[in-house]
Coordinates of C-alpha atoms and ligand atoms in Angstrom, one line a residue:
M1 CA 50.7 147.1 56.0
R2 CA 49.9 144.7 53.1
F3 CA 50.8 141.0 53.0
S4 CA 53.0 141.9 50.1
D5 CA 55.0 144.3 52.2
F6 CA 57.1 141.5 53.7
P7 CA 58.5 138.3 52.1
G8 CA 57.6 134.7 52.6
L9 CA 55.0 133.0 54.8
S10 CA 52.7 132.5 51.7
Q11 CA 50.6 129.8 53.3
S12 CA 49.7 131.9 56.4
K13 CA 48.9 134.8 54.1
K14 CA 46.7 132.7 51.9
N15 CA 44.8 131.2 54.9
L16 CA 44.1 134.7 56.2
S17 CA 43.0 136.2 53.0
D18 CA 40.7 133.1 52.4
V19 CA 39.2 133.8 55.8
V20 CA 38.4 137.4 54.8
K21 CA 37.0 136.3 51.5
S22 CA 34.8 133.7 53.1
G23 CA 33.2 136.4 55.3
K24 CA 33.2 133.9 58.2
I25 CA 35.5 135.8 60.5
A26 CA 36.0 134.8 64.1
H27 CA 35.8 137.7 66.5
A28 CA 38.9 136.9 68.4
H29 CA 42.3 135.9 67.0
L30 CA 45.7 135.4 68.5
F31 CA 48.9 135.7 66.3
S32 CA 52.0 134.0 67.7
S33 CA 55.6 134.2 66.6
G34 CA 59.1 134.7 68.1
E35 CA 60.0 138.2 69.2
G36 CA 60.6 140.5 66.2
G37 CA 59.0 137.9 64.0
A38 CA 56.0 138.2 61.6
A39 CA 53.1 137.9 64.1
F40 CA 52.7 141.7 64.3
P41 CA 53.0 142.6 60.6
M42 CA 50.8 139.6 59.8
A43 CA 48.1 140.7 62.2
L44 CA 48.3 144.3 60.9
A45 CA 48.1 143.1 57.3
F46 CA 45.0 141.1 58.3
A47 CA 43.4 144.1 60.0
T48 CA 44.2 146.2 56.9
L49 CA 42.6 143.7 54.6
L50 CA 39.5 143.4 56.9
N51 CA 38.8 147.1 56.5
C52 CA 40.1 147.6 53.0
E53 CA 37.5 149.2 50.7
N54 CA 38.9 147.8 47.5
P55 CA 40.7 144.6 48.2
T56 CA 42.6 142.7 45.4
E57 CA 42.3 138.9 45.0
D58 CA 44.4 138.2 48.1
D59 CA 45.6 141.4 49.7
S60 CA 44.5 144.9 50.7
C61 CA 44.7 147.6 48.1
G62 CA 47.1 149.9 49.9
E63 CA 45.4 152.9 48.2
C64 CA 42.0 153.4 49.7
P65 CA 41.4 155.9 52.6
S66 CA 41.2 153.0 55.1
C67 CA 44.5 151.4 54.0
K68 CA 46.2 154.8 54.0
K69 CA 45.0 155.6 57.6
I70 CA 46.1 152.2 58.9
Q71 CA 49.4 152.7 57.2
S72 CA 49.9 155.9 59.2
F73 CA 48.4 154.2 62.4
T74 CA 45.6 156.8 62.5
H75 CA 42.6 154.8 61.6
P76 CA 39.8 155.7 64.2
D77 CA 38.6 152.1 64.2
I78 CA 42.0 150.5 64.8
H79 CA 42.8 150.6 68.4
F80 CA 46.3 149.6 69.7
S81 CA 47.1 148.4 73.2
F82 CA 50.7 147.7 74.3
P83 CA 52.7 147.5 77.5
V84 CA 53.3 150.7 79.4
T85 CA 54.2 151.7 83.0
T86 CA 53.7 154.7 85.2
T87 CA 55.8 157.8 84.5
N88 CA 56.5 161.1 86.1
Q89 CA 53.7 162.6 84.1
Y90 CA 51.3 159.7 84.5
S91 CA 52.1 158.4 87.9
K92 CA 48.9 156.6 88.9
S93 CA 48.5 153.2 87.5
E94 CA 44.7 153.3 87.9
N95 CA 44.7 156.1 85.3
L96 CA 47.2 154.6 82.9
K97 CA 46.1 154.4 79.3
C98 CA 48.0 153.5 76.1
E99 CA 46.4 156.5 74.4
Y100 CA 48.9 158.8 76.3
F101 CA 51.8 157.1 74.5
L102 CA 50.4 156.7 71.0
K103 CA 52.8 159.2 69.5
S104 CA 55.9 157.2 70.6
W105 CA 54.2 154.0 69.6
R106 CA 53.5 155.3 66.1
E107 CA 57.1 156.4 65.8
L108 CA 58.3 153.0 66.8
L109 CA 56.2 151.3 64.2
T110 CA 57.0 153.8 61.5
E111 CA 60.7 153.1 62.1
N112 CA 60.3 149.3 62.5
P113 CA 57.1 147.4 61.7
F114 CA 58.7 144.3 63.3
P115 CA 58.9 145.6 66.9
S116 CA 60.1 143.5 69.8
Y117 CA 59.3 144.2 73.4
Q118 CA 62.9 145.1 74.0
S119 CA 62.9 147.8 71.3
W120 CA 59.6 149.3 72.7
A121 CA 60.7 149.1 76.3
E122 CA 64.1 150.8 75.5
K123 CA 62.3 153.7 73.8
F124 CA 59.7 154.1 76.4
I125 CA 62.2 154.1 79.3
L126 CA 64.5 156.5 77.6
E127 CA 61.8 159.0 76.6
N128 CA 60.2 158.9 80.1
K129 CA 63.5 159.0 81.9
L130 CA 62.8 155.8 83.9
S131 CA 65.2 153.3 85.5
K132 CA 66.3 150.6 83.1
S133 CA 64.9 147.9 85.4
R134 CA 61.3 149.0 84.9
S135 CA 59.1 146.4 83.3
L136 CA 56.1 147.3 81.1
N137 CA 52.7 145.7 81.2
I138 CA 49.2 146.0 79.8
V139 CA 47.3 147.3 82.8
I140 CA 43.7 147.0 84.0
R141 CA 42.7 150.5 83.1
E142 CA 43.6 149.8 79.5
A143 CA 41.5 146.6 79.6
R144 CA 38.6 148.7 80.8
E145 CA 39.2 151.2 77.9
I146 CA 39.0 148.3 75.5
I147 CA 35.8 147.0 77.1
N148 CA 34.1 150.4 77.0
S149 CA 35.2 151.4 73.5
Q150 CA 34.4 148.0 71.9
A151 CA 30.7 148.6 72.8
L152 CA 30.6 151.7 70.5
S153 CA 30.0 151.0 66.8
A154 CA 32.7 151.6 64.2
F155 CA 33.3 155.2 63.1
E156 CA 34.0 154.5 59.4
G157 CA 35.5 151.1 58.9
K158 CA 33.7 147.8 58.3
Y159 CA 35.1 146.5 61.6
K160 CA 36.3 148.0 64.9
I161 CA 39.6 146.2 65.5
F162 CA 41.5 146.0 68.8
L163 CA 45.2 145.0 68.3
I164 CA 46.7 143.9 71.7
W165 CA 50.4 143.6 71.2
N166 CA 52.5 141.6 73.6
S167 CA 49.4 140.0 75.2
E168 CA 51.7 137.9 77.3
R169 CA 52.2 141.1 79.2
L170 CA 48.6 141.6 80.1
N171 CA 48.4 142.0 83.9
P172 CA 46.4 139.1 85.5
N173 CA 43.6 141.5 86.3
A174 CA 43.5 142.9 82.8
E175 CA 43.6 139.4 81.2
N176 CA 40.7 138.3 83.4
A177 CA 38.7 141.4 82.6
L178 CA 39.0 140.7 78.9
L179 CA 37.9 137.1 79.0
K180 CA 34.2 137.8 78.9
I181 CA 34.4 140.4 76.1
L182 CA 36.6 138.0 74.0
E183 CA 33.8 135.5 74.1
E184 CA 31.0 137.9 73.3
P185 CA 32.1 141.2 71.8
T186 CA 29.8 143.7 70.3
K187 CA 28.9 142.9 66.7
G188 CA 31.4 144.2 64.2
T189 CA 34.3 144.2 66.8
I190 CA 37.3 142.0 66.2
F191 CA 40.1 141.3 68.7
I192 CA 43.6 140.5 67.5
L193 CA 46.1 139.5 70.2
I194 CA 49.8 139.3 69.3
T195 CA 52.1 137.3 71.5
H196 CA 55.6 135.9 71.6
K197 CA 54.8 133.6 74.6
L198 CA 51.7 131.5 74.0
D199 CA 52.1 129.6 77.2
R200 CA 51.9 132.7 79.4
H201 CA 48.2 133.0 78.7
L202 CA 45.3 131.6 80.6
K203 CA 43.9 128.4 79.1
T204 CA 40.4 130.0 79.2
L205 CA 41.7 132.9 77.0
L206 CA 43.4 130.5 74.5
S207 CA 40.1 128.6 74.2
R208 CA 38.3 131.8 73.2
V209 CA 40.6 132.9 70.4
Q210 CA 41.5 131.5 67.0
I211 CA 45.3 130.8 67.1
H212 CA 47.5 131.6 64.2
S213 CA 51.1 130.3 64.7
I214 CA 53.4 132.3 62.4
A215 CA 56.7 130.6 61.3
P216 CA 59.9 132.6 61.8
F217 CA 61.3 134.4 58.8
K218 CA 63.9 132.3 56.8
P219 CA 67.5 133.7 56.8
E220 CA 67.1 134.9 53.1
E221 CA 63.8 136.7 54.0
V222 CA 65.5 138.5 56.9
V223 CA 68.3 139.5 54.5
D224 CA 65.7 140.8 52.0
I225 CA 63.9 142.9 54.7
L226 CA 67.2 144.3 56.1
E227 CA 68.3 145.3 52.6
K228 CA 65.0 146.7 51.3
K229 CA 63.4 148.2 54.4
F230 CA 66.4 149.2 56.4
S231 CA 69.0 149.8 53.6
I232 CA 71.6 147.7 55.4
E233 CA 74.6 146.7 53.3
P234 CA 74.3 143.2 51.7
E235 CA 77.4 141.9 53.4
I236 CA 76.2 142.8 56.9
A237 CA 72.6 141.8 56.2
K238 CA 73.8 138.3 55.2
K239 CA 75.6 137.8 58.5
A240 CA 72.8 139.2 60.6
G241 CA 70.2 137.1 58.6
L242 CA 72.0 133.9 59.4
I243 CA 72.4 134.6 63.1
S244 CA 69.0 136.3 63.8
G245 CA 66.9 133.1 64.2
G246 CA 64.2 134.7 62.0
S247 CA 63.8 137.8 64.2
I248 CA 64.1 141.1 62.5
S249 CA 64.7 142.9 65.8
E250 CA 67.7 140.6 66.5
A251 CA 69.0 141.1 63.0
L252 CA 68.8 144.8 63.4
H253 CA 70.5 144.6 66.8
I254 CA 73.3 142.6 65.3
S255 CA 73.7 144.7 62.1
G256 CA 73.4 148.0 64.0
S257 CA 76.3 147.2 66.3
P258 CA 79.3 149.4 65.5
N259 CA 81.8 146.6 66.1
R260 CA 80.0 143.5 65.2
V261 CA 80.7 140.2 66.9
D262 CA 82.2 137.6 64.5
F263 CA 82.9 133.9 64.8
E264 CA 86.6 134.6 65.4
K265 CA 85.8 136.4 68.6
I266 CA 83.7 133.4 69.7
Q267 CA 86.5 131.0 68.8
E268 CA 88.8 133.0 71.0
W269 CA 86.4 133.1 73.9
F270 CA 85.6 129.4 73.7
R271 CA 89.3 128.6 73.6
S272 CA 89.9 130.5 76.8
C273 CA 86.9 128.8 78.4
F274 CA 88.1 125.4 77.5
S275 CA 91.6 125.9 78.8
L276 CA 90.3 128.0 81.8
D277 CA 92.7 130.7 80.9
L278 CA 91.6 133.0 83.7
T279 CA 93.7 136.0 82.6
N280 CA 92.1 136.0 79.2
L281 CA 88.6 135.3 80.6
F282 CA 88.9 138.4 82.8
I283 CA 90.1 140.5 79.9
S284 CA 87.2 139.2 77.7
A285 CA 84.6 139.8 80.5
E286 CA 85.9 143.3 80.9
E287 CA 85.9 143.9 77.1
F288 CA 82.3 142.5 76.7
S289 CA 80.9 144.5 79.6
N290 CA 82.4 147.7 78.3
S291 CA 80.7 147.2 74.9
N292 CA 77.2 148.3 74.2
E293 CA 74.2 146.0 74.7
N294 CA 74.0 145.0 71.1
Y295 CA 77.5 143.7 71.2
Q296 CA 76.8 141.8 74.5
R297 CA 73.8 140.2 73.0
G298 CA 75.8 139.4 69.9
I299 CA 78.3 137.3 71.9
F300 CA 75.6 134.9 73.0
L301 CA 73.7 135.0 69.6
V302 CA 76.8 134.4 67.5
G303 CA 78.0 131.8 70.0
M304 CA 74.8 129.9 69.7
K305 CA 75.0 130.1 65.9
A306 CA 78.6 128.8 65.9
L307 CA 77.5 125.7 67.8
E308 CA 74.6 125.1 65.4
N309 CA 76.9 125.5 62.4
S310 CA 79.3 122.9 63.8
L311 CA 76.5 120.4 64.2
V312 CA 75.4 120.8 60.6
S313 CA 77.7 118.7 58.4
E314 CA 77.6 120.8 55.3
I315 CA 78.9 124.2 55.9
K316 CA 80.3 125.4 52.6
S317 CA 79.7 129.1 52.5
D318 CA 82.1 131.6 53.9
D319 CA 79.7 134.4 53.2
F320 CA 79.1 134.6 56.9
G321 CA 82.7 134.7 58.0
W322 CA 82.6 130.9 58.5
S323 CA 85.9 130.0 57.0
E324 CA 87.5 126.6 56.4
R325 CA 89.8 127.3 59.3
L326 CA 86.9 128.1 61.7
N327 CA 85.1 125.0 60.5
N328 CA 88.1 122.9 61.4
F329 CA 88.3 124.5 64.8
F330 CA 84.7 124.0 65.7
L331 CA 84.6 120.4 64.4
G332 CA 87.7 119.6 66.5
F333 CA 85.9 121.3 69.4
L334 CA 82.8 119.3 68.8
K335 CA 84.8 116.1 68.9
N336 CA 86.4 117.0 72.2
V337 CA 83.3 118.4 73.9
G338 CA 80.7 116.1 72.6
A339 CA 77.4 116.9 70.9
E340 CA 75.3 116.4 74.0
N341 CA 77.3 119.1 75.8
F342 CA 76.9 121.4 72.9
E343 CA 73.2 121.5 73.6
A344 CA 73.9 122.3 77.3
I345 CA 76.3 125.1 76.3
R346 CA 73.8 126.5 73.9
K347 CA 71.2 126.6 76.7
E348 CA 73.6 128.5 78.9
M349 CA 74.0 131.1 76.2
E350 CA 70.3 131.3 75.7
E351 CA 70.0 132.0 79.5
G352 CA 72.7 134.6 79.2
L353 CA 70.6 136.4 76.6
Y354 CA 67.6 136.3 78.9
L355 CA 69.6 137.6 81.9
L356 CA 71.1 140.4 79.8
D357 CA 67.6 141.6 79.0
R358 CA 66.9 141.7 82.7
N359 CA 69.8 144.0 83.3
I360 CA 72.1 141.7 85.2
Q361 CA 75.6 143.1 85.6
P362 CA 77.3 142.0 82.4
R363 CA 80.8 141.6 83.7
L364 CA 79.7 139.2 86.3
L365 CA 77.4 137.4 83.9
F366 CA 80.2 136.8 81.3
L367 CA 82.5 135.6 84.1
Q368 CA 79.9 133.2 85.5
K369 CA 79.1 131.9 82.0
S370 CA 82.7 131.4 81.1
L371 CA 83.2 129.2 84.2
K372 CA 80.0 127.3 83.5
L373 CA 81.1 126.8 79.9
N374 CA 84.4 125.4 81.1
Q375 CA 82.7 122.8 83.3
L376 CA 80.4 121.7 80.4
M377 CA 83.3 121.6 77.9
K378 CA 85.4 119.5 80.3
S379 CA 82.7 117.2 81.5
N380 CA 83.1 115.0 78.5
V381 CA 86.9 115.0 78.6
K382 CA 86.9 113.6 82.2
N383 CA 84.6 110.7 81.3
Ligands
ZN401 ZN1 42.4 149.4 50.7

């Protein structure tokens, strides 16, 4: 992965390449972005540059043996840690190492270098035939592996680099075990933690790492990645880019859905919520719950986007299916419901997304949310 392999974020890229050029490299870093954002590719590009044998002015070369090996995730000095859980084959958590699952991990990254926890957990659960409710973590045995192998010197690279992806999912024991080593690693060892939830870390850990907050991708950058890396049709990429909130994983979810959610669908749902049309609300809940997960997530994502669009006064483009007619509907809706309630409604939908990821029964969830939305939409009218 090179910095030039993904668009935008030029300031972050420059800062990191300046760090490498200066030779003054902290031994522990933490890259933070939203799920499916640029923290992982940025961290990987940084690791690639650190070990590149022939770097250019501001990026790795992409051609040297080190770059090639990192590109195929087979460099002996680049160690990946990521959340896992016990399986039928590896049933004892005290023996659980990421190494057992490297093949799947490489497949995931080859397919999508902007991974989200959800995309990894889905793959892991499916391949190991586990229940959907299982949650994955970075376990203590893996932390011990890291501690032991960081003590060895690098095989062939300039640095031995440990990439710990989804560090918010370090078990408390594992996080504690790593604290000391983050402060004083063996010379030539660099730790790179990648997180989507900075606040889930111990304060002590945060004080021992250099934090790099990576901004979300802009909509046009998401579109660019979807078109170039995933060969998604421009029309669909544009819609997904707008709704994704800068997350490539979300954009892929949205654009991969066979029957995509559009603003019209949200308009219909909101109308039923507003008028408490129970028949239609039951029909919608049934329809949503019979659709696939991408579609269900799309209902909340597109719903949130519709609210945001209505709050922005200058919506001109109908590239995203946001027509004049829709604009009038949502503006009228905004007038009736009130901007302050829009925020509460948006939060309800954000929570819906969260609960969907935790495998709550979708039919019940959509019904509950419909009733809650009705209350919020009407609270202004009564006053
Ligand atoms: Zn190179």
